[in-house]
XYZ file of N, CA, C and O in Angstrom:
316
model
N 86.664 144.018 71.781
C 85.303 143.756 71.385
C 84.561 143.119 72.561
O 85.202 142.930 73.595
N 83.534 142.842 72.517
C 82.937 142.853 73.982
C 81.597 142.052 73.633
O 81.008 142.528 72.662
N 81.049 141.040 74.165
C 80.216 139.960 73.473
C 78.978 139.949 74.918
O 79.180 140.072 76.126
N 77.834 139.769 74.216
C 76.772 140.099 75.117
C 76.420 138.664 75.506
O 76.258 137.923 74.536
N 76.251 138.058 76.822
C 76.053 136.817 77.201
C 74.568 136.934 78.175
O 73.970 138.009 78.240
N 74.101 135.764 78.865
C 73.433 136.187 79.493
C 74.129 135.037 80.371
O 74.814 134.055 80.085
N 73.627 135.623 81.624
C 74.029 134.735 83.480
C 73.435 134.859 84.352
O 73.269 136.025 84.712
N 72.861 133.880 85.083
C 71.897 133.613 85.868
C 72.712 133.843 87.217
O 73.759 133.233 87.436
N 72.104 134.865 88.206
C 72.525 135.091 89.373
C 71.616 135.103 90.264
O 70.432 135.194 89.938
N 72.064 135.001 91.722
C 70.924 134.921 92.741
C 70.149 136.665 93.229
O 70.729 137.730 93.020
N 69.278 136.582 93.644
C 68.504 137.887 93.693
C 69.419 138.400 94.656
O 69.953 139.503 94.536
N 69.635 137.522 95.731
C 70.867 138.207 96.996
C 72.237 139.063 95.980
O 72.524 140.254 96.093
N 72.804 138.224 95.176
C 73.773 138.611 95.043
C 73.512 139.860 93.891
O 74.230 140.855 93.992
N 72.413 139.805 92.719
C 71.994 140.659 92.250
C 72.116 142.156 93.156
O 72.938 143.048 92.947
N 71.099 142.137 94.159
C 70.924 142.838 95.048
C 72.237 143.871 95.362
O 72.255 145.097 95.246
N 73.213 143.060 95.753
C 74.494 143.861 95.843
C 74.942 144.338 94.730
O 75.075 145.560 94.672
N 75.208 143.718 93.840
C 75.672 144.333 92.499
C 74.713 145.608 91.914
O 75.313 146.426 91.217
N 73.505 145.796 92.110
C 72.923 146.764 91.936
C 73.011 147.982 93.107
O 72.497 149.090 92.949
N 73.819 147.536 94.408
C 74.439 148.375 95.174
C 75.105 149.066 94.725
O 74.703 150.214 94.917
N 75.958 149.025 94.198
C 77.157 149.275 93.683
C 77.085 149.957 92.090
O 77.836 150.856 91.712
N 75.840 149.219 91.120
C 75.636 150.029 90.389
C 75.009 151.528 90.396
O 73.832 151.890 90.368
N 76.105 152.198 90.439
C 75.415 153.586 90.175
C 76.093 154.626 89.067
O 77.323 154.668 89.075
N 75.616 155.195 88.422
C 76.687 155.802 87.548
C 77.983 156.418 88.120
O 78.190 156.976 89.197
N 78.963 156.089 86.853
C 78.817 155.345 85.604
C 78.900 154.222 85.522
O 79.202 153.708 84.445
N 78.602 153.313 86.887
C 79.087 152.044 86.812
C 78.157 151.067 86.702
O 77.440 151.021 87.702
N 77.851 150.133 85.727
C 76.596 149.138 85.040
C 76.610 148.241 86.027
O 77.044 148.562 87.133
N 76.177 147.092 85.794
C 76.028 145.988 86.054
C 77.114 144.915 85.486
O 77.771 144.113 86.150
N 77.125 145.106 84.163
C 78.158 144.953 83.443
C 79.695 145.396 83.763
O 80.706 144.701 83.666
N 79.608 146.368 84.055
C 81.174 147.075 84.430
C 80.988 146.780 85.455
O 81.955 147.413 85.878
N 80.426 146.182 86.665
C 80.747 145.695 87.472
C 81.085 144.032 87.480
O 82.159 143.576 87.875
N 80.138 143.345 87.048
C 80.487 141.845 86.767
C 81.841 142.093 86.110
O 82.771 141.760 86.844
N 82.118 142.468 85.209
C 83.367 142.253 84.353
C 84.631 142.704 85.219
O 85.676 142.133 84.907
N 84.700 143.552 86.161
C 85.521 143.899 86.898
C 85.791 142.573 88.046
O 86.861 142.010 88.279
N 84.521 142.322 88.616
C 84.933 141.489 89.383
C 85.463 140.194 88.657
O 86.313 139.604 89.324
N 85.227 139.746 87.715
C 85.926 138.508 86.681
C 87.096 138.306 86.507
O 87.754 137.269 86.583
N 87.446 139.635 86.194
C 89.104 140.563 85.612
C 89.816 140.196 87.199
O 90.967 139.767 87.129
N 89.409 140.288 88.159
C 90.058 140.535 89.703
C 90.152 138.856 89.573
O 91.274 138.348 89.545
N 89.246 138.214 89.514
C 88.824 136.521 89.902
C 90.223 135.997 89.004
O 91.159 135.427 89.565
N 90.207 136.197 87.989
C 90.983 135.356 86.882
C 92.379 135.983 87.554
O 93.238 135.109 87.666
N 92.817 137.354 88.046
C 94.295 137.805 88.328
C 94.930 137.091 89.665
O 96.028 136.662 90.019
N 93.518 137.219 90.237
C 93.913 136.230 91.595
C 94.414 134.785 91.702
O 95.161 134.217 92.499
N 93.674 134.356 90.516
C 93.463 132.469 90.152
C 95.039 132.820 89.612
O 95.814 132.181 90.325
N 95.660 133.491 88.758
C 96.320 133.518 88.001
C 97.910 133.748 88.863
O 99.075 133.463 88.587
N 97.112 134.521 90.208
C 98.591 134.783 91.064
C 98.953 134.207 91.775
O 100.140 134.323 92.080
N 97.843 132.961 92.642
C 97.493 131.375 93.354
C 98.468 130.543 92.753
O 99.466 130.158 93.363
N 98.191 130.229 91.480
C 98.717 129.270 90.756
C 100.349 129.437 90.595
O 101.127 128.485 90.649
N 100.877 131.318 90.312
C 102.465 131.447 90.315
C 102.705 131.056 91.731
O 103.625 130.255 91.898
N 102.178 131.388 92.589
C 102.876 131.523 93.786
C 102.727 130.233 93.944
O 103.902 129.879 94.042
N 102.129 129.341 94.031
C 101.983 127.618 93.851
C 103.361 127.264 93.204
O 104.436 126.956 93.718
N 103.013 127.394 92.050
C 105.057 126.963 91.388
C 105.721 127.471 91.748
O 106.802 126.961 91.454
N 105.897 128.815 92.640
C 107.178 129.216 92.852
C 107.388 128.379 94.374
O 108.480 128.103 94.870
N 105.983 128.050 94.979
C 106.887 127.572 96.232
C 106.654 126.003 96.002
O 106.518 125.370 97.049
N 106.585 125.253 94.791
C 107.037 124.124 94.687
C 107.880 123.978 94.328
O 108.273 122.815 94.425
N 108.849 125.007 93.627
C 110.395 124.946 93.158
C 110.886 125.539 94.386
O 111.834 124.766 94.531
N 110.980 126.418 95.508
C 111.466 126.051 96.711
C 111.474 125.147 97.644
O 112.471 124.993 98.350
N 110.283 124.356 97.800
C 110.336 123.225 98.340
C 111.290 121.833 97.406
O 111.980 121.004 97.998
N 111.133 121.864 96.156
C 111.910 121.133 95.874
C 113.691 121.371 95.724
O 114.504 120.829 94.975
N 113.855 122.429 96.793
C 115.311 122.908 96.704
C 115.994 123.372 98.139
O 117.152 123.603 98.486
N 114.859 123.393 98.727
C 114.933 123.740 100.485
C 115.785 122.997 101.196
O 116.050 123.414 102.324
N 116.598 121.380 100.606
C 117.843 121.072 101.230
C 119.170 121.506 101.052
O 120.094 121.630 101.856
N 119.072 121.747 99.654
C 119.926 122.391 98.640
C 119.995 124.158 99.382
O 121.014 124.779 99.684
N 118.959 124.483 99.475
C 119.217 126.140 99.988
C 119.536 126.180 101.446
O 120.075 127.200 101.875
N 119.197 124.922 102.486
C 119.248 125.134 103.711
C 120.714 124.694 103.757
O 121.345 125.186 104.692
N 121.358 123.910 102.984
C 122.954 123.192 102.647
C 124.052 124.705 102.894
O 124.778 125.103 103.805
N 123.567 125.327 101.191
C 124.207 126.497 101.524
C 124.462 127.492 102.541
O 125.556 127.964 102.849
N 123.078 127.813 103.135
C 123.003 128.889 104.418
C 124.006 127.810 105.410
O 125.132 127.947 105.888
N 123.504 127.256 105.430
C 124.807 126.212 107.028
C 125.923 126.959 106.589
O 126.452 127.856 107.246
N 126.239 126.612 105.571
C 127.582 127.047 105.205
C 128.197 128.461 105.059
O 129.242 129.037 105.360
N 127.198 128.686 104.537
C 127.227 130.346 104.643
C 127.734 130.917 106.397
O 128.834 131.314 106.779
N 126.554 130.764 107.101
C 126.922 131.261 108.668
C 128.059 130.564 108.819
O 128.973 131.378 108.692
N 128.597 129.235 109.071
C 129.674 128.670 109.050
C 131.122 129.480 109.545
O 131.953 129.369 110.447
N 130.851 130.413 108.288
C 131.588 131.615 108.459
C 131.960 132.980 109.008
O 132.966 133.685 108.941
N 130.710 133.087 109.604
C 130.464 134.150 110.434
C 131.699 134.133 111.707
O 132.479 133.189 111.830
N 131.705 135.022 112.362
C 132.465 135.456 113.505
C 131.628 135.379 114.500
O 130.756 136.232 114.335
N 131.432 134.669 115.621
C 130.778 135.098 116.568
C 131.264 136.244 117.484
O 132.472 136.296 117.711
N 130.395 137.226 118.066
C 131.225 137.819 118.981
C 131.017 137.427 119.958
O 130.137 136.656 120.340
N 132.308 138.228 120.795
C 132.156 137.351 122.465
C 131.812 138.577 123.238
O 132.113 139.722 122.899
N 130.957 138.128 124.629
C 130.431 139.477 124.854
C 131.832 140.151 125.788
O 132.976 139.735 125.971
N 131.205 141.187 126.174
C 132.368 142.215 126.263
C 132.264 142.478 128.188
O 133.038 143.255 128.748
């Protein structure tokens, strides 16, 4: 369902958005697109935010393992 609002924009930015409006694409189907993009972005900021605060809060713990890991490796000797 789809709810009719009204929003005050600047003539500049109007301006562009009526660039861009041309059929079939409104004003509307354009604002709403760019919203839909705004909110996925905000939405992918914020995961990638927690995901690299749960690596940072584990980055001694993961850098622990890798030591250990190579540890094991073979070096070669050159030839």
């Amino acid at each position: 369902m789809k709810t009719k609002i009204s929003v005050t924009l600047s003539e500049a930015l109007l301006l562009e958005v009526d660039k861009l409006a041309i059929a079939p694409y409104t004003r509307s189907a354009i604002i709403e697109e760019a919203v839909q993009q705004y909110l996925a972005n905000k939405a992918r900021r914020e995961r990638d935010e927690r995901e690299l605060n749960i690596l940072n809060a584990h980055a001694d713990e993961f850098n622990a393992e890798m030591a250990d890991i190579l540890s094991y490796q073979v070096q070669d000797e050159p030839q």
